Amino acid sequence: MGNYCCCTGKFNPANQKCHSCHSAPLAFHPVARGSAIKFASCGKQAQRGSGFCNGIVFISSAIKVMEKVVLKITDSVDRWEGELRLGFTSINPSDIDPLCLPQYACPDLVQQPRFWGGLLKREDMVSRGSVIEFWVNKKGSVCYRVDGSKTYNLCDGVPTKTHIWAFVDIYGRTRAIRLLGIFKNKKFYKFQSGNHCYKSINNRGLEMAAFPG
């Protein structure tokens, strides 16, 4: 018996929890991550170190069809090119060996069985402060939108009657992201961290003023 501290990613056989940790509906998996990734804010903030790759992260909780993961770009750099990659897998991140993760989600990871995803369209060049929602629809397509704008399809073929987990590749110009919450059954389940409060007005779009920089 034991648990992983969501802040350090280290296994604690004594089941002692970090005093900063608390249960949350959504957090990054502390172990299944690229070699350049570091976590903060009890597993809700992920940042890539030097370089432009090795930034794959997984969300620890399974996601249902039509549940929308919401994240915010908290840091970006201009010296690299390329945009964020998003996707889903039917493999539990706890069963993924981080040493076997490729440098890139696209094309390397999504060419493997049971992984589906793609990169943001060129016109959706996200920057610091951009808010992204992504989900799997009832037809098994991975969808996303940036700052409440037009919805795009990344790929198809995701199974809709099994457990799926979301992943993000913090690639290129994007350097850090924060999980804000998730839309479930037309309600937005938010995180509260310090003085930051995240909310939404309805299931059609986010109240952008509620996402401080």
XYZ file of N, CA and C in Angstrom, residues 11-212:
606
model
N 6.910 7.925 -4.752
C 6.042 6.959 -4.075
C 6.284 7.024 -2.572
N 5.189 7.039 -1.816
C 5.258 7.095 -0.363
C 4.607 5.836 0.200
N 5.403 4.837 0.607
C 4.817 3.564 1.065
C 4.045 3.697 2.365
N 4.246 4.792 3.095
C 3.577 4.956 4.383
C 2.217 5.614 4.260
N 1.781 5.882 3.018
C 0.489 6.523 2.781
C 0.397 7.921 3.381
N 1.542 8.557 3.619
C 1.536 9.921 4.119
C 1.403 10.877 2.955
N 0.473 11.801 3.062
C 0.218 12.738 1.982
C 0.960 14.035 2.217
N 1.400 14.645 1.129
C 1.974 15.983 1.211
C 0.934 16.916 1.826
N 1.364 17.790 2.744
C 0.401 18.663 3.406
C -0.271 19.619 2.437
N 0.346 19.822 1.241
C -0.238 20.726 0.255
C -1.245 20.028 -0.642
N -1.226 18.692 -0.631
C -2.075 17.937 -1.553
C -3.495 17.805 -1.019
N -4.440 17.770 -1.938
C -5.810 17.485 -1.557
C -6.491 16.833 -2.750
N -7.561 16.136 -2.492
C -8.244 15.437 -3.580
C -8.836 16.437 -4.554
N -8.739 16.128 -5.827
C -9.257 17.016 -6.868
C -9.752 16.157 -8.017
N -10.742 16.635 -8.784
C -11.284 15.829 -9.862
C -10.336 15.696 -11.038
N -9.303 16.524 -11.091
C -8.440 16.526 -12.258
C -7.042 16.948 -11.849
N -6.036 16.186 -12.243
C -4.639 16.538 -12.001
C -3.781 15.748 -12.979
N -2.557 16.189 -13.176
C -1.643 15.447 -14.030
C -1.145 14.201 -13.304
N -0.931 13.144 -14.097
C -0.392 11.930 -13.501
C 1.045 12.197 -13.080
N 1.409 11.856 -11.820
C 2.723 12.257 -11.305
C 3.894 11.490 -11.883
N 3.650 10.339 -12.504
C 4.753 9.496 -12.963
C 4.854 9.453 -14.490
N 3.726 9.267 -15.163
C 3.723 9.165 -16.628
C 3.893 10.561 -17.225
N 5.122 10.933 -17.524
C 5.410 12.270 -18.038
C 6.729 12.255 -18.794
N 6.891 13.241 -19.690
C 8.123 13.378 -20.433
C 9.276 13.777 -19.528
N 10.497 13.518 -19.987
C 11.679 13.746 -19.156
C 11.940 15.215 -18.869
N 11.344 16.133 -19.634
C 11.577 17.567 -19.437
C 10.505 18.226 -18.565
N 9.574 17.438 -18.024
C 8.413 17.997 -17.320
C 8.646 18.077 -15.812
N 8.214 19.204 -15.239
C 8.144 19.371 -13.787
C 6.744 19.840 -13.424
N 6.263 19.398 -12.264
C 4.922 19.755 -11.814
C 4.980 20.736 -10.645
N 3.898 21.495 -10.497
C 3.732 22.412 -9.372
C 2.248 22.508 -9.065
N 1.906 23.263 -8.026
C 0.510 23.491 -7.638
C -0.253 22.188 -7.462
N 0.366 21.260 -6.745
C -0.274 19.969 -6.444
C -0.717 19.228 -7.702
N 0.144 19.251 -8.702
C -0.113 18.470 -9.900
C -1.017 19.118 -10.920
N -1.386 20.373 -10.734
C -2.259 21.056 -11.693
C -1.472 21.901 -12.699
N -0.217 22.193 -12.404
C 0.638 22.998 -13.282
C 1.749 22.106 -13.810
N 1.975 22.137 -15.132
C 3.045 21.368 -15.755
C 3.899 22.311 -16.589
N 5.215 22.194 -16.447
C 6.137 23.065 -17.180
C 7.253 22.245 -17.800
N 7.560 22.568 -19.055
C 8.678 21.932 -19.744
C 9.950 22.721 -19.461
N 11.029 22.029 -19.262
C 12.306 22.684 -19.013
C 12.944 23.158 -20.302
N 14.226 22.949 -20.440
C 14.941 23.386 -21.638
C 14.527 22.543 -22.841
N 14.765 23.089 -24.027
C 14.395 22.382 -25.241
C 12.945 22.610 -25.622
N 12.497 21.904 -26.664
C 11.144 22.113 -27.193
C 10.305 20.843 -27.180
N 10.865 19.724 -26.677
C 10.146 18.452 -26.731
C 10.271 17.731 -25.389
N 9.925 16.444 -25.372
C 9.896 15.642 -24.141
C 8.930 16.240 -23.115
N 7.800 16.739 -23.619
C 6.845 17.419 -22.750
C 5.486 16.758 -22.662
N 5.406 15.450 -22.841
C 4.109 14.755 -22.790
C 3.665 14.578 -21.342
N 2.406 14.912 -21.067
C 1.809 14.706 -19.739
C 0.437 14.066 -19.909
N 0.011 13.345 -18.882
C -1.281 12.671 -18.890
C -2.112 13.165 -17.720
N -3.421 13.165 -17.896
C -4.326 13.477 -16.795
C -4.650 12.177 -16.074
N -4.556 12.202 -14.753
C -4.605 10.963 -13.983
C -5.982 10.328 -13.938
N -7.046 11.126 -14.041
C -8.405 10.599 -13.963
C -8.951 10.277 -15.345
N -9.724 9.214 -15.429
C -10.365 8.870 -16.699
C -11.402 9.934 -17.060
N -11.547 10.169 -18.351
C -12.468 11.179 -18.885
C -13.570 10.472 -19.663
N -14.796 10.919 -19.485
C -15.912 10.342 -20.227
C -16.174 11.119 -21.504
N -16.887 10.472 -22.406
C -17.294 11.130 -23.647
C -18.072 12.407 -23.329
N -17.751 13.479 -24.021
C -18.374 14.805 -23.902
C -17.982 15.550 -22.633
N -17.074 15.016 -21.838
C -16.500 15.780 -20.740
C -15.336 16.592 -21.290
N -15.359 17.891 -21.061
C -14.389 18.794 -21.676
C -13.311 19.198 -20.674
N -12.083 18.822 -20.977
C -10.947 19.239 -20.173
C -10.616 20.687 -20.531
N -10.390 21.516 -19.513
C -10.098 22.934 -19.738
C -8.737 23.254 -19.143
N -7.868 23.818 -19.956
C -6.540 24.190 -19.490
C -6.176 25.579 -19.992
N -5.189 26.161 -19.351
C -4.739 27.507 -19.700
C -3.241 27.503 -19.971
N -2.832 28.204 -21.024
C -1.413 28.386 -21.296
C -0.880 29.433 -20.323
N 0.080 29.051 -19.497
C 0.611 29.986 -18.502
C 1.990 30.517 -18.854
N 2.643 29.909 -19.843
C 3.944 30.428 -20.271
C 4.214 29.965 -21.698
N 4.796 30.847 -22.484
C 5.170 30.503 -23.861
C 6.483 31.199 -24.192
N 7.169 30.669 -25.191
C 8.462 31.224 -25.613
C 8.446 31.411 -27.122
N 9.167 32.397 -27.593
C 9.173 32.720 -29.024
C 10.296 32.041 -29.795
N 11.279 31.504 -29.085
C 12.449 30.978 -29.803
C 12.195 29.618 -30.447
N 11.061 28.978 -30.108
C 10.718 27.707 -30.724
C 9.483 27.868 -31.599
N 9.313 26.949 -32.528
C 8.123 26.912 -33.371
C 7.304 25.677 -33.018
N 6.047 25.676 -33.458
C 5.180 24.531 -33.211
C 4.217 24.776 -32.069
N 3.062 24.132 -32.161
C 1.990 24.350 -31.199
C 1.730 23.108 -30.352
N 0.901 23.309 -29.360
C 0.483 22.261 -28.431
C -0.120 21.078 -29.185
N 0.059 19.882 -28.643
C -0.601 18.685 -29.151
C -1.543 18.153 -28.075
N -2.705 17.629 -28.507
C -3.728 17.139 -27.587
C -4.192 15.762 -28.025
N -4.663 14.963 -27.073
C -5.197 13.676 -27.473
C -5.711 12.854 -26.306
N -6.064 11.600 -26.635
C -6.603 10.675 -25.637
C -6.014 9.294 -25.861
N -6.039 8.494 -24.798
C -5.576 7.112 -24.866
C -6.514 6.227 -24.069
N -6.605 4.962 -24.448
C -7.378 3.998 -23.672
C -6.483 3.208 -22.721
N -5.218 3.643 -22.587
C -4.275 3.012 -21.667
C -4.192 3.842 -20.392
N -4.378 3.213 -19.262
C -4.252 3.910 -17.988
C -2.824 4.444 -17.841
N -2.657 5.731 -17.553
C -1.301 6.274 -17.409
C -0.459 5.552 -16.359
N -1.107 4.948 -15.373
C -0.372 4.193 -14.355
C 0.312 2.969 -14.949
N -0.117 2.545 -16.144
C 0.490 1.399 -16.818
C 1.494 1.818 -17.883
N 1.791 3.104 -17.966
C 2.723 3.619 -18.973
C 4.087 3.843 -18.337
N 5.119 3.266 -18.926
C 6.487 3.457 -18.460
C 6.997 4.792 -19.003
N 7.292 5.767 -18.142
C 7.747 7.064 -18.641
C 9.028 6.981 -19.451
N 9.850 5.957 -19.194
C 11.102 5.807 -19.946
C 10.840 5.392 -21.396
N 9.630 4.902 -21.647
C 9.281 4.462 -23.012
C 8.505 5.515 -23.787
N 8.246 6.672 -23.167
C 7.528 7.725 -23.881
C 8.420 8.330 -24.958
N 7.870 8.559 -26.153
C 8.667 9.212 -27.202
C 8.847 10.700 -26.922
N 9.715 11.342 -27.661
C 9.934 12.775 -27.513
C 8.722 13.588 -27.943
N 7.973 13.058 -28.917
C 6.877 13.818 -29.523
C 5.585 13.007 -29.498
N 4.471 13.698 -29.220
C 3.168 13.043 -29.351
C 2.835 12.816 -30.815
N 3.188 13.783 -31.653
C 2.936 13.685 -33.090
C 4.265 13.795 -33.848
N 4.587 12.789 -34.647
C 3.725 11.644 -34.995
C 3.941 10.404 -34.129
N 4.937 10.418 -33.253
C 5.395 9.167 -32.632
C 4.340 8.497 -31.748
N 3.807 9.222 -30.762
C 2.888 8.595 -29.810
C 1.576 8.193 -30.464
N 1.020 9.053 -31.303
C -0.295 8.774 -31.883
C -0.236 7.691 -32.952
N 0.958 7.279 -33.348
C 1.069 6.151 -34.271
C 1.031 4.816 -33.540
N 1.122 4.872 -32.220
C 1.044 3.645 -31.435
C -0.416 3.255 -31.222
N -0.683 1.957 -31.050
C -2.072 1.518 -30.801
C -2.636 2.157 -29.541
N -3.934 2.506 -29.608
C -4.708 3.008 -28.460
C -4.339 4.438 -28.063
N -3.736 5.178 -28.983
C -3.494 6.610 -28.791
C -4.083 7.362 -29.975
N -4.776 8.479 -29.678
C -5.390 9.296 -30.708
C -5.135 10.767 -30.382
N -4.760 11.560 -31.373
C -4.532 12.979 -31.109
C -3.982 13.696 -32.318
N -3.640 14.946 -32.120
C -3.105 15.749 -33.203
C -2.647 17.099 -32.675
N -2.175 17.941 -33.598
C -1.686 19.252 -33.231
C -2.704 20.326 -33.569
N -2.655 21.420 -32.843
C -3.559 22.530 -33.089
C -3.330 23.089 -34.483
N -4.383 23.590 -35.084
C -4.286 24.182 -36.412
C -3.421 25.432 -36.378
N -2.789 25.718 -37.507
C -1.848 26.836 -37.572
C -2.506 28.164 -37.202
N -3.793 28.317 -37.554
C -4.455 29.588 -37.245
C -4.742 29.736 -35.754
N -4.646 28.630 -35.011
C -4.850 28.689 -33.563
C -3.504 28.741 -32.850
N -2.715 29.753 -33.162
C -1.425 29.916 -32.500
C -1.673 30.447 -31.094
N -1.615 29.534 -30.125
C -1.921 29.912 -28.757
C -0.732 30.640 -28.138
N -1.021 31.444 -27.140
C 0.012 32.171 -26.425
C -0.358 32.224 -24.951
N 0.460 32.843 -24.166
C 0.188 32.926 -22.738
C -1.187 33.554 -22.497
N -1.998 32.890 -21.692
C -3.343 33.362 -21.399
C -4.424 32.663 -22.196
N -4.072 31.951 -23.271
C -5.077 31.237 -24.061
C -5.698 30.112 -23.237
N -7.009 29.939 -23.376
C -7.728 28.869 -22.691
C -8.215 27.859 -23.733
N -7.931 26.591 -23.491
C -8.239 25.530 -24.450
C -9.155 24.512 -23.795
N -10.205 24.131 -24.509
C -11.070 23.020 -24.118
C -10.856 21.891 -25.116
N -10.785 20.655 -24.645
C -10.743 19.530 -25.588
C -11.471 18.337 -24.997
N -12.026 17.509 -25.900
C -12.909 16.427 -25.472
C -13.061 15.410 -26.588
N -13.723 14.303 -26.265
C -14.117 13.297 -27.254
C -15.631 13.371 -27.394
N -16.110 13.533 -28.627
C -17.561 13.630 -28.815
C -18.183 12.244 -28.941
N -19.497 12.213 -29.126
C -20.220 10.948 -29.124
C -19.880 10.064 -30.322
N -19.266 10.652 -31.351
C -18.858 9.882 -32.525
C -17.422 9.373 -32.417
N -16.744 9.704 -31.311
C -15.373 9.248 -31.132
C -14.330 10.153 -31.751
N -14.680 11.411 -31.986
C -13.728 12.377 -32.541
C -13.125 13.220 -31.416
N -11.829 13.479 -31.513
C -11.172 14.394 -30.577
C -11.403 15.816 -31.081
N -12.020 16.653 -30.240
C -12.365 18.018 -30.616
C -11.685 19.005 -29.682
N -11.517 20.241 -30.159
C -10.969 21.281 -29.296
C -11.420 22.642 -29.774
N -11.300 23.627 -28.901
C -11.478 25.015 -29.291
C -10.634 25.891 -28.366
N -10.249 27.039 -28.891
C -9.371 27.970 -28.182
C -10.145 29.244 -27.873
N -10.137 29.646 -26.610
C -10.785 30.885 -26.173
C -12.248 30.962 -26.603
N -12.940 29.819 -26.547
C -14.362 29.786 -26.852
C -14.718 30.007 -28.301
N -13.755 29.846 -29.206
C -14.006 30.105 -30.629
C -14.511 28.841 -31.331
N -14.251 28.744 -32.628
C -14.735 27.635 -33.452
C -14.196 26.296 -32.955
N -15.034 25.258 -33.046
C -14.631 23.906 -32.675
C -13.991 23.201 -33.859
N -12.853 22.545 -33.616
C -12.147 21.792 -34.650
C -12.037 20.328 -34.247
N -11.973 19.439 -35.247
C -11.706 18.028 -35.034
C -10.224 17.759 -35.267
N -9.607 17.038 -34.325
C -8.212 16.648 -34.492
C -8.077 15.290 -35.165
N -8.928 14.344 -34.760
C -8.860 12.997 -35.328
C -10.116 12.241 -34.932
N -10.272 11.056 -35.485
C -11.432 10.213 -35.218
C -10.973 8.847 -34.705
N -11.954 8.020 -34.339
C -11.662 6.630 -34.019
C -11.474 6.300 -32.554
N -11.736 7.261 -31.651
C -11.583 6.980 -30.225
C -12.761 6.123 -29.759
N -12.516 5.033 -29.035
C -13.636 4.222 -28.535
C -14.454 5.010 -27.522
N -15.753 4.894 -27.592
C -16.638 5.682 -26.733
C -17.252 4.876 -25.599
N -16.967 3.596 -25.527
C -17.563 2.746 -24.494
C -16.488 2.106 -23.613
N -15.392 2.800 -23.420
C -14.327 2.322 -22.541
C -13.708 3.515 -21.835
N -12.861 3.241 -20.857
C -12.183 4.324 -20.167
C -11.153 4.979 -21.085
N -11.088 6.305 -21.040
C -10.075 7.036 -21.795
C -9.436 8.096 -20.899
N -8.193 8.397 -21.195
C -7.439 9.394 -20.444
C -6.876 10.428 -21.417
N -6.877 11.672 -20.998
C -6.387 12.755 -21.855
C -4.878 12.914 -21.707
N -4.237 13.345 -22.786
C -2.821 13.697 -22.711
C -2.576 15.000 -23.459
N -1.506 15.680 -23.081
C -1.093 16.929 -23.712
C 0.409 16.852 -23.963
N 0.840 17.310 -25.114
C 2.264 17.444 -25.387
C 2.609 18.932 -25.337
N 3.318 19.335 -24.281
C 3.724 20.737 -24.114
C 4.925 20.951 -25.032
N 4.614 21.314 -26.246
C 5.598 21.298 -27.332
C 5.833 22.700 -27.886
N 7.022 22.920 -28.411
C 7.309 24.135 -29.168
C 7.174 25.405 -28.357
N 6.342 26.315 -28.855
C 6.219 27.638 -28.231
C 5.550 27.590 -26.857
N 4.716 26.583 -26.626
C 4.074 26.456 -25.313
C 5.061 25.863 -24.319
N 5.210 26.519 -23.180
C 6.182 26.060 -22.179
C 5.529 25.554 -20.893
N 4.349 26.075 -20.556
C 3.705 25.648 -19.314
C 2.191 25.755 -19.448
N 1.480 24.843 -18.786
C 0.022 24.844 -18.802
C -0.497 24.585 -17.390
N -1.736 25.002 -17.161
C -2.404 24.746 -15.877
C -3.784 24.156 -16.158
N -4.127 23.095 -15.439
C -5.469 22.540 -15.519
C -6.422 23.424 -14.734
N -7.492 23.849 -15.396
C -8.474 24.705 -14.744
C -9.665 23.926 -14.207
N -10.116 22.926 -14.942
C -11.271 22.156 -14.506
C -11.827 21.333 -15.643
N -13.074 20.931 -15.479
C -13.695 20.059 -16.464
C -15.194 20.333 -16.529
N -15.731 20.325 -17.758
C -17.176 20.392 -17.947
C -17.758 18.990 -17.830
N -18.704 18.816 -16.908
C -19.427 17.549 -16.777
C -20.912 17.858 -16.714
N -21.677 17.257 -17.606
C -23.142 17.405 -17.586
C -23.559 18.872 -17.530
N -22.935 19.682 -18.382
C -23.246 21.102 -18.539
C -22.861 21.939 -17.317
N -22.087 21.355 -16.409
C -21.592 22.110 -15.264
C -20.077 22.137 -15.303
N -19.507 23.258 -14.856
C -18.058 23.397 -14.842
C -17.534 23.162 -13.440
N -16.752 22.097 -13.273
C -16.154 21.789 -11.984
C -14.793 22.464 -11.937
N -14.659 23.429 -11.018
C -13.500 24.309 -11.044
C -12.465 23.912 -10.010
N -11.253 24.428 -10.228
C -10.202 24.371 -9.230
C -10.123 25.717 -8.555
N -9.798 25.719 -7.307
C -9.477 26.955 -6.616
C -8.062 26.805 -6.081
N -7.193 27.731 -6.441
C -5.798 27.670 -6.031
C -5.357 29.057 -5.621
N -5.137 29.251 -4.338
C -4.738 30.564 -3.864
C -5.830 31.570 -4.124
N -5.484 32.671 -4.758
C -6.454 33.715 -5.055
C -7.074 33.552 -6.438
N -6.756 32.451 -7.122
C -7.245 32.248 -8.479
C -8.534 31.440 -8.433
N -9.572 31.954 -9.028
C -10.854 31.260 -9.079
C -11.277 31.148 -10.531
N -11.626 29.951 -10.969
C -11.988 29.704 -12.351
C -13.451 29.279 -12.421
N -14.183 29.810 -13.363
C -15.587 29.460 -13.485
C -16.017 29.582 -14.940
N -17.272 29.270 -15.218
C -17.787 29.457 -16.569
C -19.241 29.882 -16.495
N -19.730 30.417 -17.596
C -21.106 30.875 -17.595
C -22.069 29.794 -18.078
N -21.624 28.936 -18.977
C -22.459 27.841 -19.440
C -21.598 26.866 -20.216
N -22.221 25.811 -20.775
C -21.445 24.787 -21.452
C -21.080 25.166 -22.878
N -21.424 26.370 -23.318
C -21.093 26.786 -24.689
C -19.828 27.619 -24.758
N -19.364 28.100 -23.636
C -18.149 28.908 -23.682
C -17.749 29.351 -22.300
N -16.525 29.807 -22.188
C -15.989 30.204 -20.900
C -16.070 31.710 -20.704
N -16.243 32.089 -19.472
C -16.218 33.517 -19.142
C -14.753 33.897 -19.014
N -14.213 34.530 -20.055
C -12.778 34.732 -20.139
C -12.238 35.607 -19.011
N -13.055 36.507 -18.471
C -12.598 37.366 -17.389
C -12.319 36.577 -16.125
N -12.809 35.344 -16.074
C -12.623 34.537 -14.869
C -11.285 33.819 -14.852
N -10.453 34.027 -15.882
C -9.182 33.346 -15.970
C -8.060 34.365 -15.876
N -7.591 34.672 -14.656
C -6.571 35.693 -14.518
C -5.243 35.257 -15.105
